[in-house]
PDB file of C-alpha atoms in Angstrom:
ATOM      1  CA  MET A 228      -0.077   4.724  -2.396  1.00  0.00           C
ATOM      2  CA  SER A 229       3.132   4.932  -3.083  1.00  0.00           C
ATOM      3  CA  TRP A 230       6.826   3.911  -2.460  1.00  0.00           C
ATOM      4  CA  ASP A 231       8.279   7.098  -0.452  1.00  0.00           C
ATOM      5  CA  ILE A 232      12.266   8.095  -0.186  1.00  0.00           C
ATOM      6  CA  LEU A 233      13.190  11.328   1.789  1.00  0.00           C
ATOM      7  CA  ILE A 234      16.356  12.899   0.198  1.00  0.00           C
ATOM      8  CA  GLN A 235      17.672  14.984   2.774  1.00  0.00           C
ATOM      9  CA  ASP A 236      21.509  16.410   4.043  1.00  0.00           C
ATOM     10  CA  LEU A 237      22.009  12.772   5.675  1.00  0.00           C
ATOM     11  CA  PRO A 238      25.836  12.206   6.937  1.00  0.00           C
ATOM     12  CA  LYS A 239      28.227  10.531   4.514  1.00  0.00           C
ATOM     13  CA  ASP A 240      30.387   8.665   6.776  1.00  0.00           C
ATOM     14  CA  VAL A 241      27.622   6.340   8.857  1.00  0.00           C
ATOM     15  CA  THR A 242      26.327   3.193   7.179  1.00  0.00           C
ATOM     16  CA  SER A 243      22.754   2.947   8.741  1.00  0.00           C
ATOM     17  CA  VAL A 244      20.035   5.279  10.136  1.00  0.00           C
ATOM     18  CA  SER A 245      20.734   3.915  13.502  1.00  0.00           C
ATOM     19  CA  GLU A 246      24.506   5.589  13.752  1.00  0.00           C
ATOM     20  CA  ILE A 247      23.182   8.969  13.190  1.00  0.00           C
ATOM     21  CA  PRO A 248      23.885  11.148  15.969  1.00  0.00           C
ATOM     22  CA  ASP A 249      20.682  12.265  18.068  1.00  0.00           C
ATOM     23  CA  ASN A 250      21.818  15.569  17.641  1.00  0.00           C
ATOM     24  CA  PHE A 251      22.423  15.788  14.118  1.00  0.00           C
ATOM     25  CA  GLN A 252      20.746  18.630  12.630  1.00  0.00           C
ATOM     26  CA  PRO A 253      20.521  18.399   8.669  1.00  0.00           C
ATOM     27  CA  ALA A 254      21.546  21.353   6.388  1.00  0.00           C
ATOM     28  CA  PRO A 255      19.308  22.520   3.315  1.00  0.00           C
ATOM     29  CA  LEU A 256      19.802  20.866   0.181  1.00  0.00           C
ATOM     30  CA  GLY A 257      19.724  24.264  -1.367  1.00  0.00           C
ATOM     31  CA  LEU A 258      17.613  26.838  -2.735  1.00  0.00           C
ATOM     32  CA  ARG A 259      14.136  24.984  -4.046  1.00  0.00           C
ATOM     33  CA  ASN A 260      14.593  26.676  -8.129  1.00  0.00           C
ATOM     34  CA  GLU A 261      18.072  25.374  -7.922  1.00  0.00           C
ATOM     35  CA  LEU A 262      17.264  21.895  -6.974  1.00  0.00           C
ATOM     36  CA  ILE A 263      14.762  21.628  -9.505  1.00  0.00           C
ATOM     37  CA  GLU A 264      17.040  22.768 -12.220  1.00  0.00           C
ATOM     38  CA  ARG A 265      19.422  20.033 -11.352  1.00  0.00           C
ATOM     39  CA  ILE A 266      16.661  17.558 -11.220  1.00  0.00           C
ATOM     40  CA  ARG A 267      15.844  18.959 -14.571  1.00  0.00           C
ATOM     41  CA  SER A 268      19.177  17.667 -16.020  1.00  0.00           C
ATOM     42  CA  VAL A 269      18.513  14.273 -14.660  1.00  0.00           C
ATOM     43  CA  ALA A 270      14.596  14.423 -15.914  1.00  0.00           C
ATOM     44  CA  PRO A 271      14.302  17.384 -18.452  1.00  0.00           C
ATOM     45  CA  SER A 272      10.303  16.206 -18.491  1.00  0.00           C
ATOM     46  CA  VAL A 273       9.640  16.763 -15.062  1.00  0.00           C
ATOM     47  CA  ASP A 274       6.679  19.260 -14.519  1.00  0.00           C
ATOM     48  CA  PHE A 275       7.493  21.696 -11.918  1.00  0.00           C
ATOM     49  CA  THR A 276       4.524  24.325 -13.167  1.00  0.00           C
ATOM     50  CA  ASP A 277       3.890  24.117  -8.880  1.00  0.00           C
ATOM     51  CA  PRO A 278       7.501  24.756  -7.889  1.00  0.00           C
ATOM     52  CA  SER A 279       6.597  22.790  -4.314  1.00  0.00           C
ATOM     53  CA  TRP A 280       5.570  19.721  -6.253  1.00  0.00           C
ATOM     54  CA  GLY A 281       6.962  18.408  -9.123  1.00  0.00           C
ATOM     55  CA  GLN A 282       5.403  15.236 -11.593  1.00  0.00           C
ATOM     56  CA  LEU A 283       7.308  13.330 -13.270  1.00  0.00           C
ATOM     57  CA  ALA A 284       5.845  10.597 -15.580  1.00  0.00           C
ATOM     58  CA  THR A 285       7.224   7.931 -17.798  1.00  0.00           C
ATOM     59  CA  PRO A 286       5.913   4.542 -19.666  1.00  0.00           C
ATOM     60  CA  GLU A 287       7.420   2.611 -16.752  1.00  0.00           C
ATOM     61  CA  PHE A 288       6.573   4.718 -13.448  1.00  0.00           C
ATOM     62  CA  SER A 289       5.607   8.289 -11.953  1.00  0.00           C
ATOM     63  CA  ILE A 290       7.153  10.022  -9.246  1.00  0.00           C
ATOM     64  CA  GLU A 291       6.078  13.084  -6.860  1.00  0.00           C
ATOM     65  CA  PHE A 292       8.656  15.205  -5.976  1.00  0.00           C
ATOM     66  CA  ASN A 293       7.473  16.966  -2.413  1.00  0.00           C
ATOM     67  CA  MET A 294       9.674  19.966  -2.268  1.00  0.00           C
ATOM     68  CA  GLY A 295       7.636  22.316   0.053  1.00  0.00           C
ATOM     69  CA  ARG A 296       6.734  25.727  -0.110  1.00  0.00           C
ATOM     70  CA  GLU A 297      10.065  27.171   1.062  1.00  0.00           C
ATOM     71  CA  GLU A 298      12.640  28.592  -1.055  1.00  0.00           C
ATOM     72  CA  MET A 299      15.415  26.751   1.191  1.00  0.00           C
ATOM     73  CA  CYS A 300      14.669  23.546   0.718  1.00  0.00           C
ATOM     74  CA  SER A 301      15.379  21.528   3.782  1.00  0.00           C
ATOM     75  CA  GLY A 302      14.269  17.895   1.993  1.00  0.00           C
ATOM     76  CA  ILE A 303      12.922  16.237  -0.852  1.00  0.00           C
ATOM     77  CA  MET A 304      10.336  13.724  -0.409  1.00  0.00           C
ATOM     78  CA  LEU A 305       9.667  11.295  -3.601  1.00  0.00           C
ATOM     79  CA  HIS A 306       6.260   9.526  -4.036  1.00  0.00           C
ATOM     80  CA  VAL A 307       7.334   6.448  -6.560  1.00  0.00           C
ATOM     81  CA  ARG A 308       4.567   4.411  -8.168  1.00  0.00           C
ATOM     82  CA  GLY A 309       4.625   2.017 -11.148  1.00  0.00           C
ATOM     83  CA  GLY A 310       7.068  -0.636 -12.095  1.00  0.00           C
ATOM     84  CA  ASP A 311      10.517  -1.524 -13.383  1.00  0.00           C
ATOM     85  CA  GLY A 312      13.050   1.554 -13.938  1.00  0.00           C
ATOM     86  CA  ALA A 313      11.983   3.533 -10.840  1.00  0.00           C
ATOM     87  CA  SER A 314      14.559   2.365  -8.477  1.00  0.00           C
ATOM     88  CA  ASP A 315      17.159   3.156 -10.957  1.00  0.00           C
ATOM     89  CA  PHE A 316      15.815   6.598 -11.886  1.00  0.00           C
ATOM     90  CA  VAL A 317      16.333   7.231  -8.364  1.00  0.00           C
ATOM     91  CA  ALA A 318      19.561   5.951  -7.743  1.00  0.00           C
ATOM     92  CA  GLY A 319      20.861   8.175 -10.887  1.00  0.00           C
ATOM     93  CA  LEU A 320      19.202  10.809  -9.323  1.00  0.00           C
ATOM     94  CA  LEU A 321      20.607  11.014  -5.811  1.00  0.00           C
ATOM     95  CA  HIS A 322      24.153  10.672  -7.467  1.00  0.00           C
ATOM     96  CA  SER A 323      23.513  13.477  -9.798  1.00  0.00           C
ATOM     97  CA  LEU A 324      22.307  15.613  -6.750  1.00  0.00           C
ATOM     98  CA  ASP A 325      25.307  13.875  -4.448  1.00  0.00           C
ATOM     99  CA  VAL A 326      22.887  13.349  -1.860  1.00  0.00           C
ATOM    100  CA  ARG A 327      21.754  10.243  -0.089  1.00  0.00           C
ATOM    101  CA  ALA A 328      18.166   9.666   1.122  1.00  0.00           C
ATOM    102  CA  PHE A 329      16.067   7.693   3.437  1.00  0.00           C
ATOM    103  CA  ASP A 330      14.044   4.264   2.074  1.00  0.00           C
ATOM    104  CA  CYS A 331      10.979   4.435   4.070  1.00  0.00           C
ATOM    105  CA  SER A 332       9.930   1.360   3.341  1.00  0.00           C
ATOM    106  CA  ALA A 333      13.248  -0.358   4.199  1.00  0.00           C
ATOM    107  CA  GLY A 334      13.605   1.770   7.369  1.00  0.00           C
ATOM    108  CA  ASP A 335      17.199   2.702   5.993  1.00  0.00           C
ATOM    109  CA  PHE A 336      19.424   4.572   3.453  1.00  0.00           C
ATOM    110  CA  PHE A 337      18.565   4.037   0.045  1.00  0.00           C
ATOM    111  CA  ALA A 338      20.805   1.686  -1.632  1.00  0.00           C
ATOM    112  CA  VAL A 339      21.324   0.407  -4.805  1.00  0.00           C
ATOM    113  CA  PRO A 340      21.790  -3.255  -4.070  1.00  0.00           C
ATOM    114  CA  GLY A 341      18.623  -3.174  -1.300  1.00  0.00           C
ATOM    115  CA  ALA A 342      16.496  -0.795  -3.313  1.00  0.00           C
ATOM    116  CA  LEU A 343      15.336  -3.320  -6.049  1.00  0.00           C
ATOM    117  CA  GLU A 344      14.414  -5.486  -2.969  1.00  0.00           C
ATOM    118  CA  SER A 345      12.460  -3.007  -1.402  1.00  0.00           C
ATOM    119  CA  PHE A 346      10.588  -1.605  -4.116  1.00  0.00           C
ATOM    120  CA  ALA A 347       9.694  -5.178  -5.371  1.00  0.00           C
ATOM    121  CA  ARG A 348       8.335  -5.594  -1.329  1.00  0.00           C
ATOM    122  CA  TRP A 349       6.529  -2.311  -2.212  1.00  0.00           C
ATOM    123  CA  GLN A 350       4.799  -3.397  -5.420  1.00  0.00           C
ATOM    124  CA  GLU A 351       3.807  -6.661  -3.764  1.00  0.00           C
ATOM    125  CA  TYR A 352       2.430  -4.935  -0.862  1.00  0.00           C
ATOM    126  CA  ARG A 353       0.440  -2.499  -3.131  1.00  0.00           C
ATOM    127  CA  ASP A 354      -0.697  -5.263  -5.735  1.00  0.00           C
ATOM    128  CA  ARG A 355      -2.274  -7.423  -2.509  1.00  0.00           C
ATOM    129  CA  VAL A 356      -3.718  -4.129  -0.857  1.00  0.00           C
ATOM    130  CA  LEU A 357      -5.422  -3.370  -4.164  1.00  0.00           C
ATOM    131  CA  LYS A 358      -6.361  -6.450  -5.376  1.00  0.00           C
ATOM    132  CA  PRO A 359     -10.206  -6.578  -6.033  1.00  0.00           C
TER     133      PRO A 359
END
């Protein structure tokens, strides 16, 4: 169970997913190996032994990076687990990559002010579902 964030080439001039034109086609994010290097500049300890599936483990949270098998990367799905610090890390990563993302739990763009609330709702759900 994870808090999922989809990174794609999303329009920078819209404020909500509902404003994305129906005919919008996202451009590729870039070459997977170049994106991995950019991710490593933010998270040097990330493990990309398998270039299609990176893993970052910190004392506070973990993130899996689903990059896909193609060399030209069309999107990155982040599978976030754990606690505090995760939403700040995601915000910093998006800023560093100069991209936008879709917060699958919130149903709209990842936004720093709402990210903490979205992540907290996911944590509450996780704790309720996994409660013994």
